[in-house]
XYZ file of C-alpha atoms in Angstrom:
333
model
C 2.303 -10.220 -5.960
C 1.506 -7.985 -8.440
C -1.000 -8.965 -6.332
C -3.027 -11.838 -7.381
C -5.079 -10.296 -4.719
C -6.417 -6.787 -4.993
C -3.645 -4.291 -4.546
C -2.317 -0.929 -6.110
C -2.971 -0.573 -9.970
C 0.755 -0.193 -11.095
C 1.346 -3.872 -10.828
C -0.384 -6.912 -10.009
C 0.776 -7.622 -6.687
C 3.709 -8.787 -5.082
C 4.407 -10.879 -8.176
C 3.236 -9.191 -7.744
C 1.940 -7.641 -8.070
C 1.708 -1.734 -7.667
C -2.289 -1.358 -8.310
C -4.325 1.977 -7.011
C -1.856 2.944 -4.291
C -4.663 3.316 -1.894
C -6.352 -0.070 -2.420
C -5.195 -3.058 -0.426
C -8.121 -5.388 -0.921
C -11.042 -5.392 -3.232
C -13.201 -3.561 -0.677
C -10.556 -0.926 -0.252
C -10.430 -0.212 -3.930
C -14.156 0.019 -4.142
C -14.009 2.904 -1.629
C -12.222 4.976 -4.197
C -14.667 4.139 -6.929
C -18.264 5.026 -7.579
C -20.972 2.856 -5.816
C -23.756 3.223 -8.229
C -22.251 1.628 -11.322
C -24.230 0.329 -14.215
C -25.274 -3.454 -14.200
C -22.778 -5.713 -15.720
C -25.405 -6.779 -18.444
C -25.097 -3.120 -19.914
C -21.415 -2.874 -19.801
C -19.560 -2.277 -23.223
C -16.995 -4.228 -24.965
C -14.228 -1.955 -23.762
C -14.969 -2.945 -20.200
C -14.732 -6.562 -20.921
C -11.514 -6.084 -22.845
C -9.909 -4.144 -20.055
C -10.975 -6.775 -17.636
C -9.594 -9.549 -19.731
C -6.192 -7.712 -19.782
C -6.274 -7.589 -16.029
C -7.134 -11.269 -15.815
C -4.529 -12.485 -18.401
C -1.534 -9.990 -17.903
C -1.690 -9.788 -14.099
C -1.988 -13.632 -13.962
C 0.947 -14.027 -16.403
C 3.332 -11.944 -14.461
C 4.424 -14.922 -12.352
C 5.271 -16.824 -15.431
C 7.333 -13.881 -16.792
C 9.141 -13.599 -13.383
C 10.113 -17.243 -13.315
C 11.513 -16.830 -16.876
C 13.428 -13.614 -15.977
C 15.140 -14.984 -12.976
C 16.320 -18.155 -14.831
C 19.316 -16.285 -16.254
C 19.013 -12.661 -14.550
C 19.774 -11.679 -11.039
C 16.497 -11.392 -9.227
C 16.720 -8.131 -7.347
C 18.704 -6.447 -10.243
C 15.928 -7.393 -12.551
C 13.434 -5.820 -10.263
C 15.336 -2.683 -10.151
C 15.448 -2.519 -14.013
C 11.795 -3.370 -14.326
C 10.359 -0.708 -11.991
C 13.012 1.857 -12.879
C 12.081 1.596 -16.495
C 8.294 1.484 -15.501
C 8.605 4.563 -13.379
C 10.379 6.470 -16.139
C 7.860 5.623 -18.808
C 4.695 6.245 -16.764
C 6.252 9.613 -15.569
C 6.892 10.660 -19.154
C 3.453 9.679 -20.162
C 1.938 11.757 -17.394
C 4.273 14.765 -18.170
C 3.377 14.487 -21.913
C -0.398 14.564 -21.185
C -0.660 17.012 -18.191
C 2.811 18.755 -17.900
C 5.697 18.091 -15.420
C 3.653 19.932 -12.785
C 1.450 16.733 -12.559
C 4.113 15.088 -10.812
C 4.574 17.722 -8.068
C 3.891 16.390 -4.621
C 4.537 17.593 -1.091
C 7.291 16.150 0.914
C 4.898 14.350 3.018
C 3.378 12.764 0.161
C 6.482 11.832 -1.502
C 7.832 10.256 1.683
C 4.494 8.270 2.128
C 4.698 6.919 -1.402
C 8.352 6.172 -1.082
C 7.726 4.058 2.138
C 4.702 2.273 0.390
C 6.723 1.675 -2.661
C 9.530 -0.089 -0.585
C 7.010 -2.259 1.222
C 5.152 -3.186 -1.830
C 7.882 -3.554 -4.500
C 11.156 -4.418 -2.448
C 9.501 -6.242 0.464
C 6.374 -7.721 -1.357
C 7.408 -8.100 -5.081
C 11.284 -8.484 -4.217
C 10.572 -11.515 -1.929
C 8.435 -13.229 -4.558
C 11.189 -12.646 -7.278
C 13.636 -14.223 -4.998
C 11.321 -17.181 -4.026
C 10.510 -17.961 -7.696
C 14.014 -19.220 -8.269
C 12.812 -22.524 -6.460
C 9.073 -22.003 -6.191
C 6.822 -22.779 -9.158
C 5.131 -19.738 -10.455
C 1.585 -21.058 -10.005
C 2.159 -22.036 -6.412
C 3.581 -18.536 -5.845
C 0.694 -16.933 -7.248
C -1.776 -19.077 -5.059
C 0.100 -18.259 -1.914
C 0.242 -14.378 -2.852
C -3.594 -14.667 -3.141
C -3.729 -14.627 0.692
C -2.716 -10.882 0.812
C -6.422 -9.943 1.549
C -6.413 -12.245 4.497
C -3.198 -10.612 5.964
C -4.806 -7.247 5.282
C -7.726 -8.089 7.507
C -5.424 -9.244 10.290
C -3.329 -6.047 9.955
C -6.320 -3.864 10.068
C -7.579 -5.635 13.146
C -4.199 -4.970 14.736
C -4.561 -1.301 14.050
C -8.019 -1.337 15.813
C -10.432 -2.034 13.065
C -13.602 -4.006 14.007
C -13.800 -7.431 11.997
C -17.071 -9.319 11.728
C -17.372 -13.076 12.445
C -17.910 -14.131 8.791
C -14.835 -12.230 7.692
C -12.650 -13.799 10.479
C -14.254 -17.220 9.295
C -13.008 -16.406 5.861
C -9.554 -15.435 7.077
C -9.379 -18.849 9.011
C -10.401 -20.916 5.975
C -7.811 -19.099 3.774
C -4.938 -19.610 6.239
C -5.856 -23.323 6.412
C -5.466 -23.276 2.527
C -2.179 -21.576 3.047
C -0.981 -24.368 5.391
C -1.897 -26.946 2.703
C -0.027 -25.092 0.158
C 3.154 -25.272 2.425
C 2.851 -29.267 2.262
C 5.427 -29.530 -0.791
C 7.930 -27.603 1.485
C 7.478 -30.099 4.277
C 7.881 -33.032 1.998
C 10.967 -31.590 0.307
C 9.281 -31.316 -3.154
C 9.714 -27.614 -3.071
C 12.250 -25.583 -0.869
C 10.543 -24.568 2.463
C 12.696 -21.410 2.411
C 11.309 -20.330 -0.841
C 7.582 -20.880 0.414
C 8.307 -18.921 3.523
C 9.637 -16.074 1.400
C 6.284 -15.931 -0.425
C 4.434 -16.009 2.700
C 6.665 -13.057 3.903
C 6.054 -11.233 0.742
C 2.249 -11.364 1.190
C 2.455 -10.036 4.709
C 4.626 -7.258 3.839
C 2.615 -6.311 0.768
C -0.476 -6.317 3.035
C 1.313 -3.943 5.402
C 2.175 -1.639 2.568
C -1.326 -1.862 1.292
C -2.781 -0.910 4.927
C -0.304 1.898 5.288
C -1.232 3.417 1.949
C -4.731 4.060 3.119
C -3.349 5.640 6.367
C -0.621 7.984 5.133
C -0.908 11.178 3.119
C -0.498 9.788 -0.372
C -0.519 11.775 -3.653
C -4.153 12.258 -4.606
C -3.494 10.950 -8.295
C -3.011 7.124 -8.090
C -0.873 7.408 -11.386
C 1.512 9.821 -9.816
C 1.668 7.846 -6.517
C 2.594 4.709 -8.562
C 5.441 6.690 -10.346
C 7.136 7.335 -6.812
C 6.192 4.035 -5.544
C 8.010 2.260 -8.485
C 10.929 4.703 -8.344
C 11.359 3.728 -4.637
C 10.958 0.000 -5.588
C 13.826 0.462 -8.242
C 15.995 2.185 -5.793
C 15.542 -0.157 -2.900
C 15.810 -3.400 -5.259
C 19.010 -1.795 -6.734
C 20.565 -1.244 -3.120
C 19.706 -4.782 -2.114
C 21.266 -6.173 -5.344
C 24.584 -4.513 -4.278
C 24.345 -5.965 -0.970
C 23.851 -9.420 -2.656
C 26.656 -8.725 -4.988
C 24.478 -9.155 -7.969
C 25.744 -6.362 -10.202
C 29.373 -7.522 -9.807
C 28.673 -10.881 -11.363
C 25.912 -9.545 -13.926
C 26.878 -10.297 -17.412
C 24.262 -8.975 -19.841
C 25.549 -11.294 -22.656
C 24.815 -14.300 -20.504
C 21.145 -13.333 -20.135
C 18.862 -15.413 -22.392
C 16.505 -13.888 -24.948
C 13.627 -15.293 -22.987
C 14.610 -13.381 -19.818
C 15.051 -10.127 -21.713
C 11.596 -10.585 -23.285
C 10.181 -11.431 -19.866
C 11.569 -8.276 -18.511
C 10.226 -6.123 -21.415
C 6.837 -7.841 -20.916
C 6.878 -6.971 -17.077
C 7.730 -3.357 -17.710
C 5.252 -2.658 -20.691
C 2.383 -4.875 -19.808
C 2.474 -5.860 -16.268
C 3.420 -2.400 -14.869
C 1.929 -0.154 -17.611
C -0.914 -1.747 -19.677
C -2.640 -3.796 -16.859
C -2.159 -0.875 -14.530
C -3.962 1.716 -16.634
C -6.527 -0.899 -17.574
C -7.242 -1.598 -13.910
C -7.348 2.202 -12.986
C -9.850 2.787 -15.889
C -11.994 -0.159 -14.764
C -12.408 1.405 -11.211
C -14.028 4.360 -12.839
C -16.230 2.361 -15.428
C -17.229 -0.968 -14.061
C -19.001 -2.159 -10.924
C -16.524 -3.041 -8.051
C -17.686 -6.720 -7.696
C -16.934 -7.373 -11.371
C -13.589 -5.737 -11.134
C -12.558 -7.497 -7.773
C -13.113 -10.921 -9.627
C -9.477 -10.560 -10.988
C -8.370 -11.542 -7.378
C -9.823 -15.077 -7.910
C -9.111 -15.407 -11.501
C -5.396 -14.414 -11.499
C -3.991 -17.315 -9.510
C -5.995 -19.719 -11.701
C -4.432 -18.120 -14.848
C -0.983 -18.285 -13.170
C -1.260 -21.998 -12.358
C -2.666 -22.841 -15.923
C 0.167 -20.846 -17.543
C 2.893 -22.419 -15.482
C 1.570 -25.870 -16.207
C 1.422 -25.098 -20.000
C 4.652 -23.417 -20.548
C 6.921 -24.616 -17.760
C 5.287 -27.983 -17.134
C 4.771 -27.095 -13.488
C 3.050 -30.215 -11.721
C -0.575 -29.770 -10.671
C -0.188 -31.667 -7.356
C -2.966 -32.199 -4.855
C -1.724 -29.675 -2.341
C -1.686 -26.940 -5.010
C -5.115 -27.713 -6.267
C -6.789 -28.306 -2.874
C -4.890 -25.477 -0.994
C -5.366 -23.166 -3.846
C -9.113 -23.756 -3.932
C -9.293 -23.153 -0.089
C -7.170 -19.951 -0.110
C -9.384 -18.534 -2.931
C -12.548 -19.652 -1.168
C -11.336 -17.809 1.924
C -10.482 -14.575 -0.037
C -13.917 -14.731 -1.657
C -15.665 -14.923 1.727
C -13.528 -12.046 3.218
C -14.190 -9.864 0.054
C -17.866 -10.618 -0.229
C -18.304 -9.816 3.429
C -16.193 -6.738 3.636
C -17.675 -5.208 0.364
């Protein structure tokens, strides 16, 4: 969703968009970062550059997905994306720290594999399938609801939730209902919108479990195994759908190939490392602003490059969802 909302650093969210494998919302990510950070006014140019990368790249992954699935099977493209990203990230870690850096226990491997399947097959995979009919900007705004579902799932697991947080969740869910209006009028396929909602819920579940399971201590290593799980899971489902049998690489447009390369290198590698670096260098409230900026970037890029319409349900519903997420993140932090 590759995102979108705060998630694990390898990806933006269920575009999404994985990000730190233990972060499901902005507050969760903050628990892994240092509380006493320098004020924003004293931050260097490198911090602002990294934040800009996260803003633009993660926001643009929805546009890239929309372009990729125009001529490439959706789940097969996801398998190629995460398989390539896992190999590149794993090779990079091995080159810098040696192959032993990738060693984990069986329990850690199993946990990372499960989280990867939920985040990247269930979360990202459903978004990829949905974007065949759902505009990229609308998908991004609906994925922004992930922190709301995280709160509800944590409450289901027994966590206490304040009234202000629940009020923010209620506001966000009202916005989500408004965003589904195009599906009720027939302007957008309702099934595609429901797939995006399902993707947000599954991504939230993976994010919650990532904080409860024995994950690898290094989030980069965890992301390697999560992306590997995502690649294998997406590949298996692509065979169930019969995608490989009808896949003709020669029929794939140059734009779709370029979009896939962009998702691998920038969406899953560059933005991921920038986000992980920011968690150690910048105040969490500043880093968490990407959850509110990404959907705006996605909507703008979809309008600019794909001529996606900016209808009143998208603008009003999107504003309500982002507002609800802001209330939740502000109170939980």
